[in-house]
Short mmCIF file of C-alpha atoms in Angstrom, two decimals:
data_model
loop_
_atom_site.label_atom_id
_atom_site.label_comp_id
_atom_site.label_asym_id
_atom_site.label_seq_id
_atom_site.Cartn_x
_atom_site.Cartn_y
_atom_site.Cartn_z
CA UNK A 12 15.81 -17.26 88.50
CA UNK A 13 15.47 -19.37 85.40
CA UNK A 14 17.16 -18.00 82.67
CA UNK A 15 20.47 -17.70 80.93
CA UNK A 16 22.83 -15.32 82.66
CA UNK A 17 24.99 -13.58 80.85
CA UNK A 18 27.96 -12.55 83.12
CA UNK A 19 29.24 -9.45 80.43
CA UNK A 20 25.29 -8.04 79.70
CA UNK A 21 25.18 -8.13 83.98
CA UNK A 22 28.44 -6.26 84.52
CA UNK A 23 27.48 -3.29 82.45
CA UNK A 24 25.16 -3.05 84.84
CA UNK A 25 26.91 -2.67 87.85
CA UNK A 26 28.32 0.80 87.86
CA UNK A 27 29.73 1.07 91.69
CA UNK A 28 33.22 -0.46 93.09
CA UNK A 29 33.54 -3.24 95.44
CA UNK A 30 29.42 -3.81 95.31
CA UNK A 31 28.54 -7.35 94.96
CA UNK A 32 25.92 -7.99 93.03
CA UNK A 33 23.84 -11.54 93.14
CA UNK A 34 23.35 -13.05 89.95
CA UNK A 35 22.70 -17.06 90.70
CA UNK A 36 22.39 -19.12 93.76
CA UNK A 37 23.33 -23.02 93.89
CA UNK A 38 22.97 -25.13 96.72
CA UNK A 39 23.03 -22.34 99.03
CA UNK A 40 25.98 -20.78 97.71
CA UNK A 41 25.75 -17.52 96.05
CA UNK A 42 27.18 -16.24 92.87
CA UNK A 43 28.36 -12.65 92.68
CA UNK A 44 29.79 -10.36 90.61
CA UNK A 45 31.82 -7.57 91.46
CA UNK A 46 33.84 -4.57 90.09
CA UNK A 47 37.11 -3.70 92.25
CA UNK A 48 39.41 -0.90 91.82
CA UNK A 49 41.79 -0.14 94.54
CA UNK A 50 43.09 -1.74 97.98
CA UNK A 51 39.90 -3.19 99.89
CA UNK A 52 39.83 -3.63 103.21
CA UNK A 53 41.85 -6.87 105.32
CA UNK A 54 39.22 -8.87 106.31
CA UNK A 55 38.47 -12.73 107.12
CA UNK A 56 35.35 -14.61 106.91
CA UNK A 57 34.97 -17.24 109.54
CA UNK A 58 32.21 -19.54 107.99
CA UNK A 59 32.70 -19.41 104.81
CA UNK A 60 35.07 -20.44 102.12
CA UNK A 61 34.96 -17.41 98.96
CA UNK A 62 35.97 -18.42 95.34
CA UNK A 63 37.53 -15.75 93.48
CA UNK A 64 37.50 -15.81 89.15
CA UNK A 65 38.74 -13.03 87.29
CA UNK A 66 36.55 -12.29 84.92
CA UNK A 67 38.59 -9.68 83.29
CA UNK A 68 41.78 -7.29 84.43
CA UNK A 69 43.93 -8.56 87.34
CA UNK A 70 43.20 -9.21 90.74
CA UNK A 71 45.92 -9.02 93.28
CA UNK A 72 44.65 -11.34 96.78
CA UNK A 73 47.24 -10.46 99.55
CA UNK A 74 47.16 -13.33 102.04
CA UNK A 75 49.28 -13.46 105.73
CA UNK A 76 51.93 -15.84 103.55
CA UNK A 77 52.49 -13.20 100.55
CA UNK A 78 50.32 -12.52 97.50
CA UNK A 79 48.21 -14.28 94.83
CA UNK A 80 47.89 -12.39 91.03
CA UNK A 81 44.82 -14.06 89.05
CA UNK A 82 44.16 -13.05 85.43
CA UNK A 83 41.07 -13.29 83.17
CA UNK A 84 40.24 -17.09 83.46
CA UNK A 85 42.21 -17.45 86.61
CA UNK A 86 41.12 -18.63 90.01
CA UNK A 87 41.37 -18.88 94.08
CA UNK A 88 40.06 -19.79 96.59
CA UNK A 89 40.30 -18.14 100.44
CA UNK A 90 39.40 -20.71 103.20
CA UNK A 91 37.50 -19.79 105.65
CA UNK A 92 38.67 -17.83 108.51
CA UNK A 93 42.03 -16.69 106.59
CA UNK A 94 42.43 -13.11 106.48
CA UNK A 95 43.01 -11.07 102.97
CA UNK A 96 42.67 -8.21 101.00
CA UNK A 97 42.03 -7.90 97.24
CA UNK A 98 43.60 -5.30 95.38
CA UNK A 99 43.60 -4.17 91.79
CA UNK A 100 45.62 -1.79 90.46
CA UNK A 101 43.02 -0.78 87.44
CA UNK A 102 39.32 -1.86 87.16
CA UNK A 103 39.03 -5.70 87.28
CA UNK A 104 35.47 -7.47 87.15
CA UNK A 105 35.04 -10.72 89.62
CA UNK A 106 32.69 -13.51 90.27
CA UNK A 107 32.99 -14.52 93.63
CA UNK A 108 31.67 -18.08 94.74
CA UNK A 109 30.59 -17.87 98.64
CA UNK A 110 27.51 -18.81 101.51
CA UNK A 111 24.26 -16.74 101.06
CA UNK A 112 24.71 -14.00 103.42
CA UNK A 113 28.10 -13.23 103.64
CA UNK A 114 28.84 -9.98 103.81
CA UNK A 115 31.58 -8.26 101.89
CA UNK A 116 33.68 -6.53 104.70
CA UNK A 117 33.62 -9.74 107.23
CA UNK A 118 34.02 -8.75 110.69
CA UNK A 119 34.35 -5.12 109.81
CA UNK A 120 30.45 -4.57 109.30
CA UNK A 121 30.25 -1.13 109.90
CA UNK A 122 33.33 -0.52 107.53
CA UNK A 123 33.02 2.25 104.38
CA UNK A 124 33.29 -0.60 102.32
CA UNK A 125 30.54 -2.53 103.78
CA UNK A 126 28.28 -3.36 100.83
CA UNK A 127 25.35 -5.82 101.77
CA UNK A 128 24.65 -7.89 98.29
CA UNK A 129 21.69 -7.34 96.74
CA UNK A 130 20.54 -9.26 93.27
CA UNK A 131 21.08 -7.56 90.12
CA UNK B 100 44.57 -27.03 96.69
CA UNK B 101 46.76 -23.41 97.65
CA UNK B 102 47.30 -22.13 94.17
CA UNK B 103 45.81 -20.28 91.74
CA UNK B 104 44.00 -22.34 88.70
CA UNK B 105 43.71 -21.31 85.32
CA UNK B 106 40.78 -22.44 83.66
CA UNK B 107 41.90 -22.52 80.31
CA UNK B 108 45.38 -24.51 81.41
CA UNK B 109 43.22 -26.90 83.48
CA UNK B 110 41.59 -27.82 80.27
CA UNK B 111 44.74 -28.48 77.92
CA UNK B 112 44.75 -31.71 80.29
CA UNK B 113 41.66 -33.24 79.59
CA UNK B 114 41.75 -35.30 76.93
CA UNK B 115 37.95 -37.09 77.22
CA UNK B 116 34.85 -35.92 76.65
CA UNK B 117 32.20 -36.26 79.76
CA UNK B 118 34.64 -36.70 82.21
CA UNK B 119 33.92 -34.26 84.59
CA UNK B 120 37.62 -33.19 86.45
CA UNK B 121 37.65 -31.22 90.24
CA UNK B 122 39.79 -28.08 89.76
CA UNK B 123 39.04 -26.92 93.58
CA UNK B 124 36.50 -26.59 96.58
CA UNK B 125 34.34 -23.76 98.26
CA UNK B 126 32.19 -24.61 100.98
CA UNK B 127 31.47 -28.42 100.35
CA UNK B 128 31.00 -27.77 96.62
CA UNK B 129 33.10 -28.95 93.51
CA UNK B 130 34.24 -27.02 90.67
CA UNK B 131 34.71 -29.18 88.16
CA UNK B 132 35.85 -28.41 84.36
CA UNK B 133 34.43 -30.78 82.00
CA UNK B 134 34.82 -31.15 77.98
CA UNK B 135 31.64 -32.14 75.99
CA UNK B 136 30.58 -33.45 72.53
CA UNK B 137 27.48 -34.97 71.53
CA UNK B 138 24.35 -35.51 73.62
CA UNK B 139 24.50 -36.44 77.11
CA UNK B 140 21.59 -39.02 79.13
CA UNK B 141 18.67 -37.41 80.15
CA UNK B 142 19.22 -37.26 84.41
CA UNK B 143 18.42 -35.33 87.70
CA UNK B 144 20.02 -34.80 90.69
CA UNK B 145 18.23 -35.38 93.49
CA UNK B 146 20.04 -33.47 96.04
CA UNK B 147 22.08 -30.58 94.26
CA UNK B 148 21.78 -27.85 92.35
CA UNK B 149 24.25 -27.99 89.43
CA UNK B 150 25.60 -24.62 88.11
CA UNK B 151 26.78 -24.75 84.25
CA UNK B 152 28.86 -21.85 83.03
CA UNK B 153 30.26 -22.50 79.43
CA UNK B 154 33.75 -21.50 79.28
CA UNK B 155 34.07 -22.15 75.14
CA UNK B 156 31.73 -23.05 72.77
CA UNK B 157 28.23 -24.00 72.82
CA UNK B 158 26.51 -25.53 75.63
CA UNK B 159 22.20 -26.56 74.85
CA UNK B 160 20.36 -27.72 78.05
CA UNK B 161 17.44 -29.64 77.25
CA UNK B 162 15.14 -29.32 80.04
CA UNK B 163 11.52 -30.79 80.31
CA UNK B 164 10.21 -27.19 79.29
CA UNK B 165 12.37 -26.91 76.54
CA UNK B 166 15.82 -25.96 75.54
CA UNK B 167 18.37 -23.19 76.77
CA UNK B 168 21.04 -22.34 74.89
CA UNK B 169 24.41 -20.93 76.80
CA UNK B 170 27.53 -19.69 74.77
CA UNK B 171 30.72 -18.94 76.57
CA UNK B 172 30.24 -16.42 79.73
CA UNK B 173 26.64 -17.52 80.17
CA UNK B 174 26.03 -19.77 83.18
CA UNK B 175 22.81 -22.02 84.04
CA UNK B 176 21.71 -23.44 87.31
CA UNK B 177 19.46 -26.74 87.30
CA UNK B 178 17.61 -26.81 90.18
CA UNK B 179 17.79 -30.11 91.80
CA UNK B 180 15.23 -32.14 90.98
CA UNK B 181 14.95 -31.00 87.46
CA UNK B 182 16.00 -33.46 84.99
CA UNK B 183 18.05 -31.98 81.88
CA UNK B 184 20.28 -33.62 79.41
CA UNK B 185 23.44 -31.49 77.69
CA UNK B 186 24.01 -31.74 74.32
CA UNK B 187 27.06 -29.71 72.06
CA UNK B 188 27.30 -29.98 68.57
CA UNK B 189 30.73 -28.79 68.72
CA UNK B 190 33.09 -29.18 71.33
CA UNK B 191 32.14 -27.23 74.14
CA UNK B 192 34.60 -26.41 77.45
CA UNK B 193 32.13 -25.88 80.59
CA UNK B 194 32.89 -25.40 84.39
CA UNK B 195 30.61 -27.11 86.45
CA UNK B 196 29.38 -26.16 90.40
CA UNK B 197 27.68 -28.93 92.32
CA UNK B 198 27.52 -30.71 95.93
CA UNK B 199 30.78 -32.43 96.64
CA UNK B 200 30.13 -36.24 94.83
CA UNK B 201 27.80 -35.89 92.46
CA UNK B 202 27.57 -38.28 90.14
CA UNK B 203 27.47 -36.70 86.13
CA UNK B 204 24.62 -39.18 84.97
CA UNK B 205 22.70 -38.20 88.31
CA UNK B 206 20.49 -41.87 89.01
CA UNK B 207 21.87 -43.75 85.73
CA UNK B 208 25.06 -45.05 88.16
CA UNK B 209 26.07 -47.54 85.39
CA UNK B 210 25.42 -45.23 82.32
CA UNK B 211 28.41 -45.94 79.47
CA UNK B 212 28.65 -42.25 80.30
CA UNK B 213 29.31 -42.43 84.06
CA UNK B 214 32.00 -41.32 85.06
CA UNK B 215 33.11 -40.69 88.91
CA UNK B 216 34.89 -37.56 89.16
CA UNK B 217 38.72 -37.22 90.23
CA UNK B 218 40.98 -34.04 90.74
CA UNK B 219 42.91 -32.50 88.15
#
């Protein structure tokens, strides 16, 4: 991938909830976007830290010690192995920041929500 | 770092330009917000990939194939290696993904510009 991405022209195109879509890698890191609407799933990922930015709307991150709110321009990031659960009460568009592979559901692979990412 | 970071409150505290400032972590990578006028050195980075989104303004990327030009909500990844030079005619506000340590003029360790990166 060597162009410009444009994170708005790339979220028109995603047109499903809670489907993360690969945009950029760096340094074996990948760079996602996402459109969330609703409570997802609790979950934890045990190898891998995941950076949440809101690119627009509100994200809600419920974590075992309470909950996190993020706005547009806001960020957070889950440590590995904690457990959480985004939530957003209307749509809300996300990049997420976490290592190549990781699947969206965490231990729950076989989950309804289970969404392998595939580039956009 | 538990807390959520706002980009755009982040940057009300930088008050230089080039002086690239860690907002947070994610897997052995730094986000870092940085504020930029002017051209930068020409550099690489040997060992990291360095993602550039621009979070205000305009953001060029001279690379040795030419220019790209990012305006705010476009990102960039230089692929290590590559060397590139960042130039903004106008103030420009970018957040910056690399490999824990890098250093912003790359080989040049005792560029006028260097300028070792510290937490916000």
């Amino acid at each position: 991938m060597d162009s410009v991405v444009s994170l708005a022209d790339k979220l028109t195109l995603i047109d499903e909830h809670w489907s993360p879509r690969i945009v950029a890698t760096v340094n074996e890191q990948e760079v996602k976007l996402v459109k969330v609407l609703g409570e997802f799933v609790w979950h934890d990922h045990p190898d891998t830290d995941e950076l949440f930015l809101v690119v627009r709307g509100t994200l809600h991150i419920d974590l075992p010690d309470g909950r996190r709110t993020l706005r547009a321009g806001e960020m957070y990031v889950v440590p590995r192995t904690v457990r959480h659960r985004p939530v957003a009460d209307e749509e809300c568009h996300i990049l997420l920041i976490e290592s190549a592979g990781t699947l969206n559901t965490g231990e729950h692979t076989d989950s309804a929500l289970t969404s392998p990412a595939t580039w956009l």
